[in-house]
XYZ file of C-alpha atoms in Angstrom:
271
model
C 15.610 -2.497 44.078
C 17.476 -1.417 40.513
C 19.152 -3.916 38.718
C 21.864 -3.690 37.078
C 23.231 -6.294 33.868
C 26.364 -6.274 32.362
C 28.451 -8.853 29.801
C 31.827 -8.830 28.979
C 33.224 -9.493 25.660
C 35.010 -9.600 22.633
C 34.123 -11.351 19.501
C 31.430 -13.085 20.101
C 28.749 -11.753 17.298
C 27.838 -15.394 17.183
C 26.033 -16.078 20.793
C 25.952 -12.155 22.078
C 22.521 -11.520 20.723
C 20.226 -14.002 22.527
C 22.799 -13.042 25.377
C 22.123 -9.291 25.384
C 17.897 -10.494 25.034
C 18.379 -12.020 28.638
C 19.790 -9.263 30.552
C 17.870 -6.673 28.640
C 14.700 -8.572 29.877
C 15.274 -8.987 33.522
C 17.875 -5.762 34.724
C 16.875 -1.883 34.965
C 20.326 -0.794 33.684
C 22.747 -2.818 31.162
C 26.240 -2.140 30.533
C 28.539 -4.726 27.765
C 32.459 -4.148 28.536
C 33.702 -4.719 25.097
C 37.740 -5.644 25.327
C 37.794 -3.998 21.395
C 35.831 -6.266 19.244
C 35.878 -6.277 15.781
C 33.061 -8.292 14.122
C 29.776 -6.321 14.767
C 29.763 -7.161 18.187
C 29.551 -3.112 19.504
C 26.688 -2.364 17.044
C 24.318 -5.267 18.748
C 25.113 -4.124 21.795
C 24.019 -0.605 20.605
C 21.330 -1.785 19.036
C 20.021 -3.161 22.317
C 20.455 0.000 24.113
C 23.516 -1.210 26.137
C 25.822 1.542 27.592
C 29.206 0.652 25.904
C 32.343 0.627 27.710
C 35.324 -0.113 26.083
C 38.262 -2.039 27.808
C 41.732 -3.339 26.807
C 41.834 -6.919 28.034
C 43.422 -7.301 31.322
C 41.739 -10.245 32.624
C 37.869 -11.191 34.063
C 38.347 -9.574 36.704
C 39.373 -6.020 35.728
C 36.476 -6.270 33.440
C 34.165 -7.228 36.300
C 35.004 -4.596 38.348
C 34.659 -2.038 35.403
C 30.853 -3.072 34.544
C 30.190 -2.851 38.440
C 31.612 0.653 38.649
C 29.660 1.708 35.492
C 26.414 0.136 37.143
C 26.560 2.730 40.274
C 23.218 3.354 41.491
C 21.960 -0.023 41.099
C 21.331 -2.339 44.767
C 22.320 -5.434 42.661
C 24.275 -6.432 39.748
C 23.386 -9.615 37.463
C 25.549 -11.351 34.179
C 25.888 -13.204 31.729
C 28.938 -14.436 29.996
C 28.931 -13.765 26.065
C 28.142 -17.631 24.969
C 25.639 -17.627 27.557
C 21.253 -16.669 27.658
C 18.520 -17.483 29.454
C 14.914 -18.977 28.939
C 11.888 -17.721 29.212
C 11.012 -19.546 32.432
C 14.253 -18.304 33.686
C 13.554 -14.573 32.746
C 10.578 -14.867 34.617
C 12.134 -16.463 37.926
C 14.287 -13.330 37.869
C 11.414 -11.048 37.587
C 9.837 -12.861 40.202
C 12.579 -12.683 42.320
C 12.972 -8.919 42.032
C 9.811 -8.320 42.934
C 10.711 -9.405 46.501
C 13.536 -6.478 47.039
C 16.316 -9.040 46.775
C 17.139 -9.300 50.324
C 20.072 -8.395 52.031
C 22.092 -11.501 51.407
C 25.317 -10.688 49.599
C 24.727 -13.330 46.842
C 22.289 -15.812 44.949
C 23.344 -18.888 43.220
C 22.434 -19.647 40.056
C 21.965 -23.250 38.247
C 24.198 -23.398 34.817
C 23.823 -25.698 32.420
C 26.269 -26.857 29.927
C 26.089 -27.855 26.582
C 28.217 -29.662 24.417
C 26.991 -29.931 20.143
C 29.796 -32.052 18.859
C 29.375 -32.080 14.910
C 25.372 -31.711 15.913
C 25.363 -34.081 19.277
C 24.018 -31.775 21.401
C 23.472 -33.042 25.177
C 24.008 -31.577 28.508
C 27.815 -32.011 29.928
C 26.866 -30.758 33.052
C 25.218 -28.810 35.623
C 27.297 -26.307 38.351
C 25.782 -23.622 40.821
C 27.675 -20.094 40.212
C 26.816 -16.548 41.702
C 24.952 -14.522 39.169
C 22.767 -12.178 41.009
C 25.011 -10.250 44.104
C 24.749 -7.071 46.224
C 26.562 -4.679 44.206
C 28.567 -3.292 47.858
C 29.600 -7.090 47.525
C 30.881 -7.137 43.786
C 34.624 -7.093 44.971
C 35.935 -8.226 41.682
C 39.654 -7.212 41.156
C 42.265 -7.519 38.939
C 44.154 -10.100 40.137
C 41.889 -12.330 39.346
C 43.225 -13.450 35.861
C 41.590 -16.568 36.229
C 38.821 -18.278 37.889
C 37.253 -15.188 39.353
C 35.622 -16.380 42.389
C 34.226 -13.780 44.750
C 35.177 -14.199 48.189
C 33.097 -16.534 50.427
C 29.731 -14.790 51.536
C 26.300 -16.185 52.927
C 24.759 -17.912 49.147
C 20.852 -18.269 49.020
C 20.722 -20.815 45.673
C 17.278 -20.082 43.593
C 15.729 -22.612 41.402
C 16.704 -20.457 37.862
C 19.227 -21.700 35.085
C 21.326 -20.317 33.068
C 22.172 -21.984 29.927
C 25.789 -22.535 28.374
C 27.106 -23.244 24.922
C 30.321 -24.839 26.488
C 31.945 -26.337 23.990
C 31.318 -27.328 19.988
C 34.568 -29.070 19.486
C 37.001 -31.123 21.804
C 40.008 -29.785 20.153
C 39.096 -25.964 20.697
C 38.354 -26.797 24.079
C 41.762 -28.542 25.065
C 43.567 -25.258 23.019
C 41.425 -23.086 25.188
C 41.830 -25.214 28.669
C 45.464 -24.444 27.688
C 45.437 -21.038 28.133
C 43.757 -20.686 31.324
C 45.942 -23.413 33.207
C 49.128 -21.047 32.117
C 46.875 -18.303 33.899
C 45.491 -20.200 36.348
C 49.131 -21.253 37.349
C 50.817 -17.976 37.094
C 47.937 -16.481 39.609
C 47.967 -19.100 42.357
C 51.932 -19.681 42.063
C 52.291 -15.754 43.206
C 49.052 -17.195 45.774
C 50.883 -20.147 47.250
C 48.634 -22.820 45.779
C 49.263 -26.668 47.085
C 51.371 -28.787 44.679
C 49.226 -31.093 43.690
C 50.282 -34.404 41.410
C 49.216 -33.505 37.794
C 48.216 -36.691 36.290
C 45.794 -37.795 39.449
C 44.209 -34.354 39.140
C 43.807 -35.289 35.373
C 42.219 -38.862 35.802
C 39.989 -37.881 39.142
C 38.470 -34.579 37.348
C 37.604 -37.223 34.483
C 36.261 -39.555 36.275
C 34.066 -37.159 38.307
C 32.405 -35.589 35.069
C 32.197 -38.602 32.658
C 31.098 -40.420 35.538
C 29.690 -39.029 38.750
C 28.262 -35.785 36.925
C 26.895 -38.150 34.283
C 28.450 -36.757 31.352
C 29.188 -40.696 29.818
C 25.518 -41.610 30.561
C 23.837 -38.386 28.400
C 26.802 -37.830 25.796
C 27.872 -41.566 25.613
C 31.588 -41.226 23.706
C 31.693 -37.682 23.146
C 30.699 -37.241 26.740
C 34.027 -39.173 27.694
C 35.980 -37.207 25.417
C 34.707 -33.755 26.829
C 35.388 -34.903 30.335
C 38.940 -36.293 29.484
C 39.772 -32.379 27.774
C 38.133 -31.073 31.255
C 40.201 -33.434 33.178
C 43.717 -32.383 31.114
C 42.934 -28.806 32.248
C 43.082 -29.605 35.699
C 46.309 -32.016 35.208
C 47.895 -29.494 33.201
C 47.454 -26.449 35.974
C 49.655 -28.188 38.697
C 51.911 -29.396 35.496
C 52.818 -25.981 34.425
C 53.038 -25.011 38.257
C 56.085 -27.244 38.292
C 57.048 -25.797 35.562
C 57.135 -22.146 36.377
C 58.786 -23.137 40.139
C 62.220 -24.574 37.594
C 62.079 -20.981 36.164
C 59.585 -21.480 32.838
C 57.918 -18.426 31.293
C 59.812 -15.729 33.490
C 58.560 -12.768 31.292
C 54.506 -13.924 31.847
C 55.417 -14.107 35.897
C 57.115 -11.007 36.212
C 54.235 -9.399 34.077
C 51.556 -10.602 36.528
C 53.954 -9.494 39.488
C 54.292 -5.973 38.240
C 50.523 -5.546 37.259
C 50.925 -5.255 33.835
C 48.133 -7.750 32.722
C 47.713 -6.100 28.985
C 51.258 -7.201 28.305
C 50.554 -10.529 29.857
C 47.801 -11.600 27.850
C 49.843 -10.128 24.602
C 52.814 -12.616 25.664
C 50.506 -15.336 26.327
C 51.364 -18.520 23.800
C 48.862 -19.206 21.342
């Protein structure tokens, strides 16, 4: 098998080194989209030996599907995100794994770990599965996919490996950036047909379930709560601006989606 690596991003001289490390040490080929960066970013990825390809930002999932094209020849594809890395045991499951031929399955689940360092309390929010290792015939990113860029269902084999996550380092940056992506998120699955949903028990349930049931309360105590009440305003606010942009709100942002022209749409994009 040849595998290929690729990371997508922008500013992010700050966590893209030990990134860059972890796909350099497991993939055969490595590719870094940069959507125009301007702090030093471009000369670690040179520095690493990463083919550069440079992308105005249109979204995850144009990006996606420009590191896969860039990666042809390779049988899989791997990534990172840019505030993301891996450990050494976890650079040496996915060495392990290659050494089988990878299979034929379309994708493998990964185990991500996130972690929170609130003014230096550092402790795991949470733990999620994601796809991190696919076929590369089976990379159908596209994109549409402004937001939450799920591939489409496929078989999954899930492999013991994590991936770890700076997630957040401040509640208020988080709630500025949930922001954002429910106004994407919204725009997307409006033109979709998502289910109306009732914003404020999609707030309170998507709290409960992390503070609670994924434990963030028991391992981050009050900062724990006060990450899981910022994760559970992101999911009230997506079906609160969906009402919104059904009475008519941001008609420039929806007609930008609509027509395809996603640069425009992330240059109109609030703040």
């Amino acid at each position: 098998m040849r595998l290929g690596g690729f990371v997508i991003h922008g500013n992010s001289a700050d966590t893209l080194e030990r990134c860059l490390a972890g796909i350099a040490a497991v993939a055969d080929e490595c590719v870094a989209v940069d959507s125009r960066s301007t702090d030093g970013s471009a000369d670690l990825v040179r520095a690493r030996g990463f083919r550069r390809v440079e992308l105005a930002w249109r979204g995850y999932g144009a990006a996606r599907a420009a590191a896969v094209e860039a990666l042809e020849g390779c049988s899989h594809v791997f990534f990172l995100d840019s505030d993301e890395w891996l450990e050494p045991e976890a650079i040496a499951a996915i060495r392990a794994w290659k050494a089988t031929g990878g299979g034929t399955v379309p994708y493998h689940g990964l185990v991500r770990r996130d972690w929170a360092d609130l003014d230096g309390h550092r402790f795991l929010f949470r733990t999620e599965h994601h796809v991190r290792l696919i076929r590369r015939e089976a990379a159908r990113w596209d994109p549409s996919m402004i937001v939450h860029e799920s591939l489409p269902p496929a078989p999954t084999v899930q492999l013991p490996v994590h991936v770890e996550h700076r997630f957040a380092t401040s509640v208020e940056a988080m709630r500025s950036k949930v922001d954002r992506y429910a106004l994407l998120w919204a725009i997307r699955y409006r033109a979709e047909g998502a289910r109306r949903k009732t914003p404020a028990v999609q707030k309170w349930v998507h709290a409960v379930r992390h503070a609670a049931f994924k434990g963030a309360i028991a391992r981050g105590g009050a900062d724990g709560w006060r990450l899981a009440e910022a994760v559970g305003h992101y999911h009230g606010r997506k079906y609160a601006l969906l009402r919104e942009l059904d009475r008519g709100a941001y008609p420039e942002l929806v007609q930008a989606y609509a027509d395809g022209r996603l640069e425009d749409l992330y240059r109109m994009l609030p703040v």
